[in-house]
Amino acid sequence: MRIGELATKAGVSVRALRYYEEQGLLGADRSPSGQRHYPDGAVDRVMLVQQLYAAGLSSRRILDLLPCVYTGHATPETLRLLAEERSRIDAQVAGLTATRDRLDAVIAAAEASVTDGCVPPATA
Amino acid sequence: MRIGELATKAGVSVRALRYYEEQGLLGADRSPSGQRHYPDGAVDRVMLVQQLYAAGLSSRRILDLLPCVYTGHATPETLRLLAEERSRIDAQVAGLTATRDRLDAVIAAAEASVTDGCVPPATA
DNA sequence: CTAAAACCTGACGTTGACGTCAGAGGCAAG
DNA sequence: CTTGCCTCTGACGTCAACGTCAGGTTTTAG
């Protein structure tokens, strides 16, 4: 498949795919005229990359970790990086959960004040 | 207290505090010579701002939501923004949790392969 | 055959939350 | 008084993951 189709299927932009290649995250075969051609598995790979970006990993870190995600093998150093990212994500989840709970409390208080008539109705 | 002390107590940089003021997130009294002076409550306020930044809110959004976090009151529009951020954070937590689980699986596989002797010991 | 759509490389633009530097005051201690 | 630390404003620098534009080639639909 060519780059446009991959972009659509993976839900990213064409520019993003070229950027991933530039970062070494996504290889591509080239047709004689130079157009990129991807196997079907590229869709999953791109979505995995997206997932890792969303989790706050940098291109460089993803580059380090992608191989072992596929092979299941890792050097001790890579294993350390894996554990580091895992615990970072864990901490982030804890922080986000606390923030969410705080927003919940604010929402509850605000809704109560609306119910109490503290805010004039929009129809006024 | 002056800006340096607040920065230390809140765990942020002096530059960040000036930036918050620039964004309207943090007021300050001024001494006759122009130096900023903060009340004790500013520490909590700064930490709250930090927490919201960490949850992915922009300066603008924090500016919109900070008043109602303190007053417990909100217009219907602000309430909508609150709910929007809450659900966004919820989705982010879900995504992060999935990613963490994936990393756990990778770590388990990698540790198993190390245990199996697939990776030469560092002492080699 | 031709026009549209998709693709190519290269390179500058964007955004947000600050970092950092320059140059000029202000403030308690000795 | 002056030494040294803190603070001020103003302004440019940073970094990462792309967005966007320019100018040209390739593929596809009719």
PDB file of C-alpha atoms (C1' of nucleotides) in Angstrom:
ATOM      1  CA  MET A   1       0.000   0.000   0.000  1.00  0.00           C
ATOM      2  CA  ARG A   2       1.109   3.555  -0.612  1.00  0.00           C
ATOM      3  CA  ILE A   3       1.509   6.305   1.908  1.00  0.00           C
ATOM      4  CA  GLY A   4      -1.896   7.913   1.542  1.00  0.00           C
ATOM      5  CA  GLU A   5      -3.746   4.676   2.169  1.00  0.00           C
ATOM      6  CA  LEU A   6      -1.577   3.858   5.164  1.00  0.00           C
ATOM      7  CA  ALA A   7      -2.188   7.300   6.572  1.00  0.00           C
ATOM      8  CA  THR A   8      -5.944   6.848   6.256  1.00  0.00           C
ATOM      9  CA  LYS A   9      -5.957   3.351   7.726  1.00  0.00           C
ATOM     10  CA  ALA A  10      -3.728   4.290  10.641  1.00  0.00           C
ATOM     11  CA  GLY A  11      -5.478   7.586  11.247  1.00  0.00           C
ATOM     12  CA  VAL A  12      -2.427   9.820  10.918  1.00  0.00           C
ATOM     13  CA  SER A  13      -1.215  12.342   8.383  1.00  0.00           C
ATOM     14  CA  VAL A  14       1.041  11.600   5.435  1.00  0.00           C
ATOM     15  CA  ARG A  15       3.493  14.067   6.902  1.00  0.00           C
ATOM     16  CA  ALA A  16       3.581  12.109  10.134  1.00  0.00           C
ATOM     17  CA  LEU A  17       4.496   8.924   8.281  1.00  0.00           C
ATOM     18  CA  ARG A  18       7.385  10.632   6.519  1.00  0.00           C
ATOM     19  CA  TYR A  19       8.469  11.971   9.881  1.00  0.00           C
ATOM     20  CA  TYR A  20       8.391   8.487  11.402  1.00  0.00           C
ATOM     21  CA  GLU A  21      10.604   7.258   8.610  1.00  0.00           C
ATOM     22  CA  GLU A  22      12.956  10.154   9.205  1.00  0.00           C
ATOM     23  CA  GLN A  23      13.154   9.101  12.848  1.00  0.00           C
ATOM     24  CA  GLY A  24      13.855   5.497  11.908  1.00  0.00           C
ATOM     25  CA  LEU A  25      10.552   4.254  13.279  1.00  0.00           C
ATOM     26  CA  LEU A  26       9.027   3.070  10.041  1.00  0.00           C
ATOM     27  CA  GLY A  27      10.790   1.506   7.090  1.00  0.00           C
ATOM     28  CA  ALA A  28       9.403   1.523   3.572  1.00  0.00           C
ATOM     29  CA  ASP A  29      10.094  -0.226   0.307  1.00  0.00           C
ATOM     30  CA  ARG A  30      10.507   2.060  -2.646  1.00  0.00           C
ATOM     31  CA  SER A  31       9.084   1.615  -6.126  1.00  0.00           C
ATOM     32  CA  PRO A  32      11.481   2.338  -9.028  1.00  0.00           C
ATOM     33  CA  SER A  33      10.084   5.867  -9.168  1.00  0.00           C
ATOM     34  CA  GLY A  34      10.762   6.380  -5.479  1.00  0.00           C
ATOM     35  CA  GLN A  35       7.289   6.016  -4.032  1.00  0.00           C
ATOM     36  CA  ARG A  36       6.985   4.366  -0.641  1.00  0.00           C
ATOM     37  CA  HIS A  37       5.269   1.011  -0.367  1.00  0.00           C
ATOM     38  CA  TYR A  38       4.225  -0.543   2.924  1.00  0.00           C
ATOM     39  CA  PRO A  39       3.155  -4.041   3.947  1.00  0.00           C
ATOM     40  CA  ASP A  40      -0.157  -4.538   5.732  1.00  0.00           C
ATOM     41  CA  GLY A  41       1.578  -4.836   9.082  1.00  0.00           C
ATOM     42  CA  ALA A  42       2.615  -1.208   8.849  1.00  0.00           C
ATOM     43  CA  VAL A  43      -0.848  -0.161   9.990  1.00  0.00           C
ATOM     44  CA  ASP A  44      -0.395  -1.836  13.351  1.00  0.00           C
ATOM     45  CA  ARG A  45       3.117  -0.551  13.635  1.00  0.00           C
ATOM     46  CA  VAL A  46       2.030   3.026  13.078  1.00  0.00           C
ATOM     47  CA  MET A  47      -0.761   2.671  15.599  1.00  0.00           C
ATOM     48  CA  LEU A  48       1.701   1.310  18.111  1.00  0.00           C
ATOM     49  CA  VAL A  49       3.995   4.254  17.521  1.00  0.00           C
ATOM     50  CA  GLN A  50       1.045   6.579  18.024  1.00  0.00           C
ATOM     51  CA  GLN A  51       0.163   4.838  21.252  1.00  0.00           C
ATOM     52  CA  LEU A  52       3.676   5.279  22.564  1.00  0.00           C
ATOM     53  CA  TYR A  53       3.762   8.936  21.554  1.00  0.00           C
ATOM     54  CA  ALA A  54       0.461   9.398  23.371  1.00  0.00           C
ATOM     55  CA  ALA A  55       2.045   7.882  26.455  1.00  0.00           C
ATOM     56  CA  GLY A  56       4.701  10.565  26.418  1.00  0.00           C
ATOM     57  CA  LEU A  57       7.622   8.663  24.893  1.00  0.00           C
ATOM     58  CA  SER A  58       9.976  10.538  22.593  1.00  0.00           C
ATOM     59  CA  SER A  59      10.917   9.413  19.115  1.00  0.00           C
ATOM     60  CA  ARG A  60      14.294   8.388  20.388  1.00  0.00           C
ATOM     61  CA  ARG A  61      12.896   6.286  23.201  1.00  0.00           C
ATOM     62  CA  ILE A  62      10.418   4.615  20.885  1.00  0.00           C
ATOM     63  CA  LEU A  63      13.273   3.852  18.531  1.00  0.00           C
ATOM     64  CA  ASP A  64      15.101   2.158  21.394  1.00  0.00           C
ATOM     65  CA  LEU A  65      12.109   0.138  22.516  1.00  0.00           C
ATOM     66  CA  LEU A  66      10.324  -0.816  19.310  1.00  0.00           C
ATOM     67  CA  PRO A  67      12.588  -3.745  18.431  1.00  0.00           C
ATOM     68  CA  CYS A  68      12.068  -5.546  21.708  1.00  0.00           C
ATOM     69  CA  VAL A  69       8.319  -4.929  21.551  1.00  0.00           C
ATOM     70  CA  TYR A  70       8.389  -7.026  18.385  1.00  0.00           C
ATOM     71  CA  THR A  71      11.030  -9.573  19.295  1.00  0.00           C
ATOM     72  CA  GLY A  72      10.298  -9.962  22.990  1.00  0.00           C
ATOM     73  CA  HIS A  73      14.028  -9.786  23.650  1.00  0.00           C
ATOM     74  CA  ALA A  74      15.883  -7.006  25.384  1.00  0.00           C
ATOM     75  CA  THR A  75      19.310  -6.171  26.703  1.00  0.00           C
ATOM     76  CA  PRO A  76      19.525  -5.317  30.414  1.00  0.00           C
ATOM     77  CA  GLU A  77      19.797  -1.651  29.471  1.00  0.00           C
ATOM     78  CA  THR A  78      16.709  -1.794  27.284  1.00  0.00           C
ATOM     79  CA  LEU A  79      14.902  -3.603  30.053  1.00  0.00           C
ATOM     80  CA  ARG A  80      15.803  -0.756  32.360  1.00  0.00           C
ATOM     81  CA  LEU A  81      14.362   1.757  29.899  1.00  0.00           C
ATOM     82  CA  LEU A  82      11.196  -0.307  29.649  1.00  0.00           C
ATOM     83  CA  ALA A  83      10.793  -0.364  33.405  1.00  0.00           C
ATOM     84  CA  GLU A  84      11.518   3.335  33.607  1.00  0.00           C
ATOM     85  CA  GLU A  85       8.818   4.224  31.111  1.00  0.00           C
ATOM     86  CA  ARG A  86       6.406   1.869  32.769  1.00  0.00           C
ATOM     87  CA  SER A  87       6.806   3.480  36.147  1.00  0.00           C
ATOM     88  CA  ARG A  88       6.642   6.934  34.624  1.00  0.00           C
ATOM     89  CA  ILE A  89       3.328   6.046  33.020  1.00  0.00           C
ATOM     90  CA  ASP A  90       2.146   4.626  36.299  1.00  0.00           C
ATOM     91  CA  ALA A  91       2.941   7.865  38.077  1.00  0.00           C
ATOM     92  CA  GLN A  92       1.212   9.810  35.349  1.00  0.00           C
ATOM     93  CA  VAL A  93      -1.913   7.694  35.723  1.00  0.00           C
ATOM     94  CA  ALA A  94      -1.877   8.332  39.457  1.00  0.00           C
ATOM     95  CA  GLY A  95      -1.555  12.074  38.931  1.00  0.00           C
ATOM     96  CA  LEU A  96      -4.269  12.174  36.305  1.00  0.00           C
ATOM     97  CA  THR A  97      -6.592  10.166  38.489  1.00  0.00           C
ATOM     98  CA  ALA A  98      -6.083  12.615  41.349  1.00  0.00           C
ATOM     99  CA  THR A  99      -6.769  15.526  39.028  1.00  0.00           C
ATOM    100  CA  ARG A 100      -9.874  13.856  37.678  1.00  0.00           C
ATOM    101  CA  ASP A 101     -11.159  13.324  41.193  1.00  0.00           C
ATOM    102  CA  ARG A 102     -10.542  16.945  41.967  1.00  0.00           C
ATOM    103  CA  LEU A 103     -12.451  18.029  38.872  1.00  0.00           C
ATOM    104  CA  ASP A 104     -15.249  15.701  39.899  1.00  0.00           C
ATOM    105  CA  ALA A 105     -15.487  17.477  43.235  1.00  0.00           C
ATOM    106  CA  VAL A 106     -15.538  20.855  41.519  1.00  0.00           C
ATOM    107  CA  ILE A 107     -18.218  19.676  39.121  1.00  0.00           C
ATOM    108  CA  ALA A 108     -20.316  18.340  41.960  1.00  0.00           C
ATOM    109  CA  ALA A 109     -20.040  21.628  43.832  1.00  0.00           C
ATOM    110  CA  ALA A 110     -20.828  23.669  40.735  1.00  0.00           C
ATOM    111  CA  GLU A 111     -23.837  21.532  39.860  1.00  0.00           C
ATOM    112  CA  ALA A 112     -25.109  21.848  43.395  1.00  0.00           C
ATOM    113  CA  SER A 113     -24.837  25.630  43.227  1.00  0.00           C
ATOM    114  CA  VAL A 114     -26.720  25.629  39.931  1.00  0.00           C
ATOM    115  CA  THR A 115     -29.418  23.458  41.458  1.00  0.00           C
ATOM    116  CA  ASP A 116     -29.610  25.879  44.358  1.00  0.00           C
ATOM    117  CA  GLY A 117     -30.330  28.666  41.933  1.00  0.00           C
ATOM    118  CA  CYS A 118     -27.017  30.409  42.385  1.00  0.00           C
ATOM    119  CA  VAL A 119     -26.675  30.778  38.646  1.00  0.00           C
ATOM    120  CA  PRO A 120     -29.466  32.484  36.726  1.00  0.00           C
ATOM    121  CA  PRO A 121     -31.018  30.273  34.020  1.00  0.00           C
ATOM    122  CA  ALA A 122     -29.951  30.875  30.427  1.00  0.00           C
ATOM    123  CA  THR A 123     -33.515  31.845  29.550  1.00  0.00           C
ATOM    124  CA  ALA A 124     -33.300  34.989  31.661  1.00  0.00           C
TER     125      ALA A 124
ATOM    126  CA  MET B   1       6.789  36.218  50.467  1.00  0.00           C
ATOM    127  CA  ARG B   2       8.857  37.125  47.433  1.00  0.00           C
ATOM    128  CA  ILE B   3       9.109  35.274  44.177  1.00  0.00           C
ATOM    129  CA  GLY B   4      12.185  33.217  44.940  1.00  0.00           C
ATOM    130  CA  GLU B   5      10.756  31.769  48.100  1.00  0.00           C
ATOM    131  CA  LEU B   6       7.450  30.982  46.424  1.00  0.00           C
ATOM    132  CA  ALA B   7       9.295  29.270  43.604  1.00  0.00           C
ATOM    133  CA  THR B   8      11.194  27.096  46.057  1.00  0.00           C
ATOM    134  CA  LYS B   9       8.135  26.240  48.124  1.00  0.00           C
ATOM    135  CA  ALA B  10       6.004  25.416  45.118  1.00  0.00           C
ATOM    136  CA  GLY B  11       8.776  23.572  43.322  1.00  0.00           C
ATOM    137  CA  VAL B  12       8.769  25.629  40.144  1.00  0.00           C
ATOM    138  CA  SER B  13      11.101  28.171  38.577  1.00  0.00           C
ATOM    139  CA  VAL B  14      10.963  31.906  39.067  1.00  0.00           C
ATOM    140  CA  ARG B  15      10.467  32.215  35.343  1.00  0.00           C
ATOM    141  CA  ALA B  16       7.413  29.981  35.521  1.00  0.00           C
ATOM    142  CA  LEU B  17       5.816  32.211  38.152  1.00  0.00           C
ATOM    143  CA  ARG B  18       6.312  35.292  36.017  1.00  0.00           C
ATOM    144  CA  TYR B  19       4.828  33.362  33.125  1.00  0.00           C
ATOM    145  CA  TYR B  20       1.769  32.422  35.186  1.00  0.00           C
ATOM    146  CA  GLU B  21       1.249  36.047  36.025  1.00  0.00           C
ATOM    147  CA  GLU B  22       1.558  36.938  32.367  1.00  0.00           C
ATOM    148  CA  GLN B  23      -1.162  34.387  31.622  1.00  0.00           C
ATOM    149  CA  GLY B  24      -3.404  35.818  34.311  1.00  0.00           C
ATOM    150  CA  LEU B  25      -3.155  32.720  36.472  1.00  0.00           C
ATOM    151  CA  LEU B  26      -1.406  34.262  39.440  1.00  0.00           C
ATOM    152  CA  GLY B  27      -1.815  37.754  40.838  1.00  0.00           C
ATOM    153  CA  ALA B  28       0.818  39.506  42.926  1.00  0.00           C
ATOM    154  CA  ASP B  29       1.017  42.539  45.142  1.00  0.00           C
ATOM    155  CA  ARG B  30       3.851  44.894  44.348  1.00  0.00           C
ATOM    156  CA  SER B  31       6.155  46.606  46.767  1.00  0.00           C
ATOM    157  CA  PRO B  32       6.861  50.302  46.073  1.00  0.00           C
ATOM    158  CA  SER B  33      10.000  49.260  44.239  1.00  0.00           C
ATOM    159  CA  GLY B  34       8.048  46.886  42.029  1.00  0.00           C
ATOM    160  CA  GLN B  35       8.933  43.576  43.624  1.00  0.00           C
ATOM    161  CA  ARG B  36       6.223  40.918  43.688  1.00  0.00           C
ATOM    162  CA  HIS B  37       4.839  39.868  47.021  1.00  0.00           C
ATOM    163  CA  TYR B  38       2.646  36.803  47.510  1.00  0.00           C
ATOM    164  CA  PRO B  39       0.388  35.572  50.304  1.00  0.00           C
ATOM    165  CA  ASP B  40       0.900  32.086  51.765  1.00  0.00           C
ATOM    166  CA  GLY B  41      -2.014  30.698  49.756  1.00  0.00           C
ATOM    167  CA  ALA B  42      -0.086  31.288  46.564  1.00  0.00           C
ATOM    168  CA  VAL B  43       1.873  28.085  47.170  1.00  0.00           C
ATOM    169  CA  ASP B  44      -1.254  25.954  46.888  1.00  0.00           C
ATOM    170  CA  ARG B  45      -2.461  27.942  43.943  1.00  0.00           C
ATOM    171  CA  VAL B  46       0.762  27.399  42.039  1.00  0.00           C
ATOM    172  CA  MET B  47       0.711  23.697  42.810  1.00  0.00           C
ATOM    173  CA  LEU B  48      -2.853  23.504  41.542  1.00  0.00           C
ATOM    174  CA  VAL B  49      -1.854  25.231  38.341  1.00  0.00           C
ATOM    175  CA  GLN B  50       0.998  22.765  37.958  1.00  0.00           C
ATOM    176  CA  GLN B  51      -1.367  19.873  38.473  1.00  0.00           C
ATOM    177  CA  LEU B  52      -3.688  21.151  35.772  1.00  0.00           C
ATOM    178  CA  TYR B  53      -0.795  21.702  33.374  1.00  0.00           C
ATOM    179  CA  ALA B  54       0.327  18.153  34.053  1.00  0.00           C
ATOM    180  CA  ALA B  55      -3.159  16.967  33.168  1.00  0.00           C
ATOM    181  CA  GLY B  56      -2.825  18.548  29.747  1.00  0.00           C
ATOM    182  CA  LEU B  57      -4.835  21.730  30.216  1.00  0.00           C
ATOM    183  CA  SER B  58      -3.676  24.864  28.443  1.00  0.00           C
ATOM    184  CA  SER B  59      -3.082  28.198  30.152  1.00  0.00           C
ATOM    185  CA  ARG B  60      -6.265  29.511  28.646  1.00  0.00           C
ATOM    186  CA  ARG B  61      -8.352  26.626  29.871  1.00  0.00           C
ATOM    187  CA  ILE B  62      -6.870  26.867  33.337  1.00  0.00           C
ATOM    188  CA  LEU B  63      -7.688  30.566  33.318  1.00  0.00           C
ATOM    189  CA  ASP B  64     -11.293  29.714  32.513  1.00  0.00           C
ATOM    190  CA  LEU B  65     -11.592  27.057  35.196  1.00  0.00           C
ATOM    191  CA  LEU B  66      -9.543  28.385  38.094  1.00  0.00           C
ATOM    192  CA  PRO B  67     -12.221  30.751  39.451  1.00  0.00           C
ATOM    193  CA  CYS B  68     -14.837  28.044  39.801  1.00  0.00           C
ATOM    194  CA  VAL B  69     -12.342  25.689  41.392  1.00  0.00           C
ATOM    195  CA  TYR B  70     -12.077  28.260  44.153  1.00  0.00           C
ATOM    196  CA  THR B  71     -15.654  29.491  44.325  1.00  0.00           C
ATOM    197  CA  GLY B  72     -17.474  26.239  43.584  1.00  0.00           C
ATOM    198  CA  HIS B  73     -19.710  28.153  41.194  1.00  0.00           C
ATOM    199  CA  ALA B  74     -19.809  27.863  37.430  1.00  0.00           C
ATOM    200  CA  THR B  75     -21.822  29.036  34.471  1.00  0.00           C
ATOM    201  CA  PRO B  76     -23.330  26.307  32.280  1.00  0.00           C
ATOM    202  CA  GLU B  77     -20.579  26.951  29.746  1.00  0.00           C
ATOM    203  CA  THR B  78     -17.846  26.593  32.334  1.00  0.00           C
ATOM    204  CA  LEU B  79     -19.533  23.465  33.594  1.00  0.00           C
ATOM    205  CA  ARG B  80     -19.374  22.096  30.053  1.00  0.00           C
ATOM    206  CA  LEU B  81     -15.641  22.845  29.907  1.00  0.00           C
ATOM    207  CA  LEU B  82     -15.152  21.113  33.237  1.00  0.00           C
ATOM    208  CA  ALA B  83     -16.964  18.019  32.030  1.00  0.00           C
ATOM    209  CA  GLU B  84     -15.026  18.085  28.768  1.00  0.00           C
ATOM    210  CA  GLU B  85     -11.675  18.138  30.524  1.00  0.00           C
ATOM    211  CA  ARG B  86     -12.791  15.483  32.927  1.00  0.00           C
ATOM    212  CA  SER B  87     -13.741  13.082  30.160  1.00  0.00           C
ATOM    213  CA  ARG B  88     -10.580  13.876  28.249  1.00  0.00           C
ATOM    214  CA  ILE B  89      -8.518  12.985  31.296  1.00  0.00           C
ATOM    215  CA  ASP B  90     -10.557   9.842  31.726  1.00  0.00           C
ATOM    216  CA  ALA B  91      -9.809   8.806  28.160  1.00  0.00           C
ATOM    217  CA  GLN B  92      -6.154   9.574  28.681  1.00  0.00           C
ATOM    218  CA  VAL B  93      -6.049   7.404  31.776  1.00  0.00           C
ATOM    219  CA  ALA B  94      -7.629   4.569  29.818  1.00  0.00           C
ATOM    220  CA  GLY B  95      -5.074   4.916  27.033  1.00  0.00           C
ATOM    221  CA  LEU B  96      -2.159   5.108  29.442  1.00  0.00           C
ATOM    222  CA  THR B  97      -3.372   2.087  31.315  1.00  0.00           C
ATOM    223  CA  ALA B  98      -3.556   0.100  28.097  1.00  0.00           C
ATOM    224  CA  THR B  99      -0.054   1.202  27.163  1.00  0.00           C
ATOM    225  CA  ARG B 100       1.253   0.305  30.587  1.00  0.00           C
ATOM    226  CA  ASP B 101      -0.282  -3.150  30.295  1.00  0.00           C
ATOM    227  CA  ARG B 102       1.364  -3.563  26.940  1.00  0.00           C
ATOM    228  CA  LEU B 103       4.727  -2.579  28.349  1.00  0.00           C
ATOM    229  CA  ASP B 104       4.167  -5.025  31.185  1.00  0.00           C
ATOM    230  CA  ALA B 105       3.690  -7.794  28.667  1.00  0.00           C
ATOM    231  CA  VAL B 106       6.831  -6.796  26.815  1.00  0.00           C
ATOM    232  CA  ILE B 107       8.787  -6.655  30.064  1.00  0.00           C
ATOM    233  CA  ALA B 108       7.531 -10.083  31.071  1.00  0.00           C
ATOM    234  CA  ALA B 109       8.540 -11.532  27.721  1.00  0.00           C
ATOM    235  CA  ALA B 110      11.932  -9.868  27.819  1.00  0.00           C
ATOM    236  CA  GLU B 111      12.642 -11.030  31.366  1.00  0.00           C
ATOM    237  CA  ALA B 112      11.641 -14.546  30.401  1.00  0.00           C
ATOM    238  CA  SER B 113      14.055 -14.491  27.483  1.00  0.00           C
ATOM    239  CA  VAL B 114      16.822 -13.238  29.765  1.00  0.00           C
ATOM    240  CA  THR B 115      16.044 -15.990  32.254  1.00  0.00           C
ATOM    241  CA  ASP B 116      16.231 -18.462  29.403  1.00  0.00           C
ATOM    242  CA  GLY B 117      19.733 -17.284  28.692  1.00  0.00           C
ATOM    243  CA  CYS B 118      18.881 -15.541  25.457  1.00  0.00           C
ATOM    244  CA  VAL B 119      20.904 -12.530  26.510  1.00  0.00           C
ATOM    245  CA  PRO B 120      24.519 -13.001  27.557  1.00  0.00           C
ATOM    246  CA  PRO B 121      25.256 -11.787  31.103  1.00  0.00           C
ATOM    247  CA  ALA B 122      26.987  -8.447  31.494  1.00  0.00           C
ATOM    248  CA  THR B 123      29.946 -10.192  33.084  1.00  0.00           C
ATOM    249  CA  ALA B 124      30.831 -11.923  29.824  1.00  0.00           C
TER     250      ALA B 124
ATOM    251  C1'  DC C   1      -3.897  12.138 -24.312  1.00  0.00           C
ATOM    252  C1'  DT C   2      -4.881  14.829 -20.612  1.00  0.00           C
ATOM    253  C1'  DA C   3      -6.325  16.472 -16.348  1.00  0.00           C
ATOM    254  C1'  DA C   4      -6.760  15.344 -11.687  1.00  0.00           C
ATOM    255  C1'  DA C   5      -5.085  13.204  -7.807  1.00  0.00           C
ATOM    256  C1'  DA C   6      -1.333  11.371  -5.317  1.00  0.00           C
ATOM    257  C1'  DC C   7       3.465  11.372  -4.460  1.00  0.00           C
ATOM    258  C1'  DC C   8       8.319  13.223  -4.039  1.00  0.00           C
ATOM    259  C1'  DT C   9      12.145  16.316  -1.637  1.00  0.00           C
ATOM    260  C1'  DG C  10      13.368  20.294   0.806  1.00  0.00           C
ATOM    261  C1'  DA C  11      12.651  23.728   3.805  1.00  0.00           C
ATOM    262  C1'  DC C  12      10.474  27.106   6.641  1.00  0.00           C
ATOM    263  C1'  DG C  13       6.402  27.819  10.085  1.00  0.00           C
ATOM    264  C1'  DT C  14       3.753  26.623  14.393  1.00  0.00           C
ATOM    265  C1'  DT C  15       2.757  25.996  19.287  1.00  0.00           C
ATOM    266  C1'  DG C  16       3.280  26.185  24.414  1.00  0.00           C
ATOM    267  C1'  DA C  17       5.641  26.505  28.562  1.00  0.00           C
ATOM    268  C1'  DC C  18       9.024  27.888  29.811  1.00  0.00           C
ATOM    269  C1'  DG C  19      15.036  28.649  29.673  1.00  0.00           C
ATOM    270  C1'  DT C  20      18.403  31.959  29.324  1.00  0.00           C
ATOM    271  C1'  DC C  21      20.775  36.121  28.760  1.00  0.00           C
ATOM    272  C1'  DA C  22      21.459  41.269  29.163  1.00  0.00           C
ATOM    273  C1'  DG C  23      21.371  45.288  31.623  1.00  0.00           C
ATOM    274  C1'  DA C  24      19.528  47.783  35.513  1.00  0.00           C
ATOM    275  C1'  DG C  25      17.928  48.383  39.928  1.00  0.00           C
ATOM    276  C1'  DG C  26      16.830  47.052  45.167  1.00  0.00           C
ATOM    277  C1'  DC C  27      18.133  45.152  50.052  1.00  0.00           C
ATOM    278  C1'  DA C  28      20.208  43.370  54.355  1.00  0.00           C
ATOM    279  C1'  DA C  29      25.081  42.564  56.265  1.00  0.00           C
ATOM    280  C1'  DG C  30      29.595  43.864  57.595  1.00  0.00           C
TER     281       DG C  30
ATOM    282  C1'  DC D   1      29.986  52.072  51.383  1.00  0.00           C
ATOM    283  C1'  DT D   2      30.189  48.074  49.017  1.00  0.00           C
ATOM    284  C1'  DT D   3      29.622  43.429  48.414  1.00  0.00           C
ATOM    285  C1'  DG D   4      26.630  39.976  47.014  1.00  0.00           C
ATOM    286  C1'  DC D   5      22.264  38.084  46.390  1.00  0.00           C
ATOM    287  C1'  DC D   6      17.615  38.901  44.842  1.00  0.00           C
ATOM    288  C1'  DT D   7      14.566  41.045  41.750  1.00  0.00           C
ATOM    289  C1'  DC D   8      12.978  43.699  37.649  1.00  0.00           C
ATOM    290  C1'  DT D   9      11.722  44.131  32.381  1.00  0.00           C
ATOM    291  C1'  DG D  10      12.392  42.780  27.781  1.00  0.00           C
ATOM    292  C1'  DA D  11      13.470  39.806  24.414  1.00  0.00           C
ATOM    293  C1'  DC D  12      15.384  35.981  21.958  1.00  0.00           C
ATOM    294  C1'  DG D  13      16.219  30.696  22.306  1.00  0.00           C
ATOM    295  C1'  DT D  14      14.444  25.839  22.803  1.00  0.00           C
ATOM    296  C1'  DC D  15      12.339  21.514  21.638  1.00  0.00           C
ATOM    297  C1'  DA D  16       9.349  18.070  19.460  1.00  0.00           C
ATOM    298  C1'  DA D  17       6.022  16.501  16.354  1.00  0.00           C
ATOM    299  C1'  DC D  18       4.402  17.645  13.034  1.00  0.00           C
ATOM    300  C1'  DG D  19       1.750  21.643   9.407  1.00  0.00           C
ATOM    301  C1'  DT D  20       2.293  23.911   5.260  1.00  0.00           C
ATOM    302  C1'  DC D  21       4.030  25.624   1.096  1.00  0.00           C
ATOM    303  C1'  DA D  22       6.857  25.415  -3.303  1.00  0.00           C
ATOM    304  C1'  DG D  23       7.983  23.180  -7.340  1.00  0.00           C
ATOM    305  C1'  DG D  24       8.337  19.101  -9.676  1.00  0.00           C
ATOM    306  C1'  DT D  25       7.289  13.883 -10.971  1.00  0.00           C
ATOM    307  C1'  DT D  26       4.131   9.790 -11.126  1.00  0.00           C
ATOM    308  C1'  DT D  27      -0.013   7.336 -11.285  1.00  0.00           C
ATOM    309  C1'  DT D  28      -4.698   6.909 -12.390  1.00  0.00           C
ATOM    310  C1'  DA D  29      -9.364   7.838 -14.350  1.00  0.00           C
ATOM    311  C1'  DG D  30     -11.872   9.041 -18.415  1.00  0.00           C
TER     312       DG D  30
END
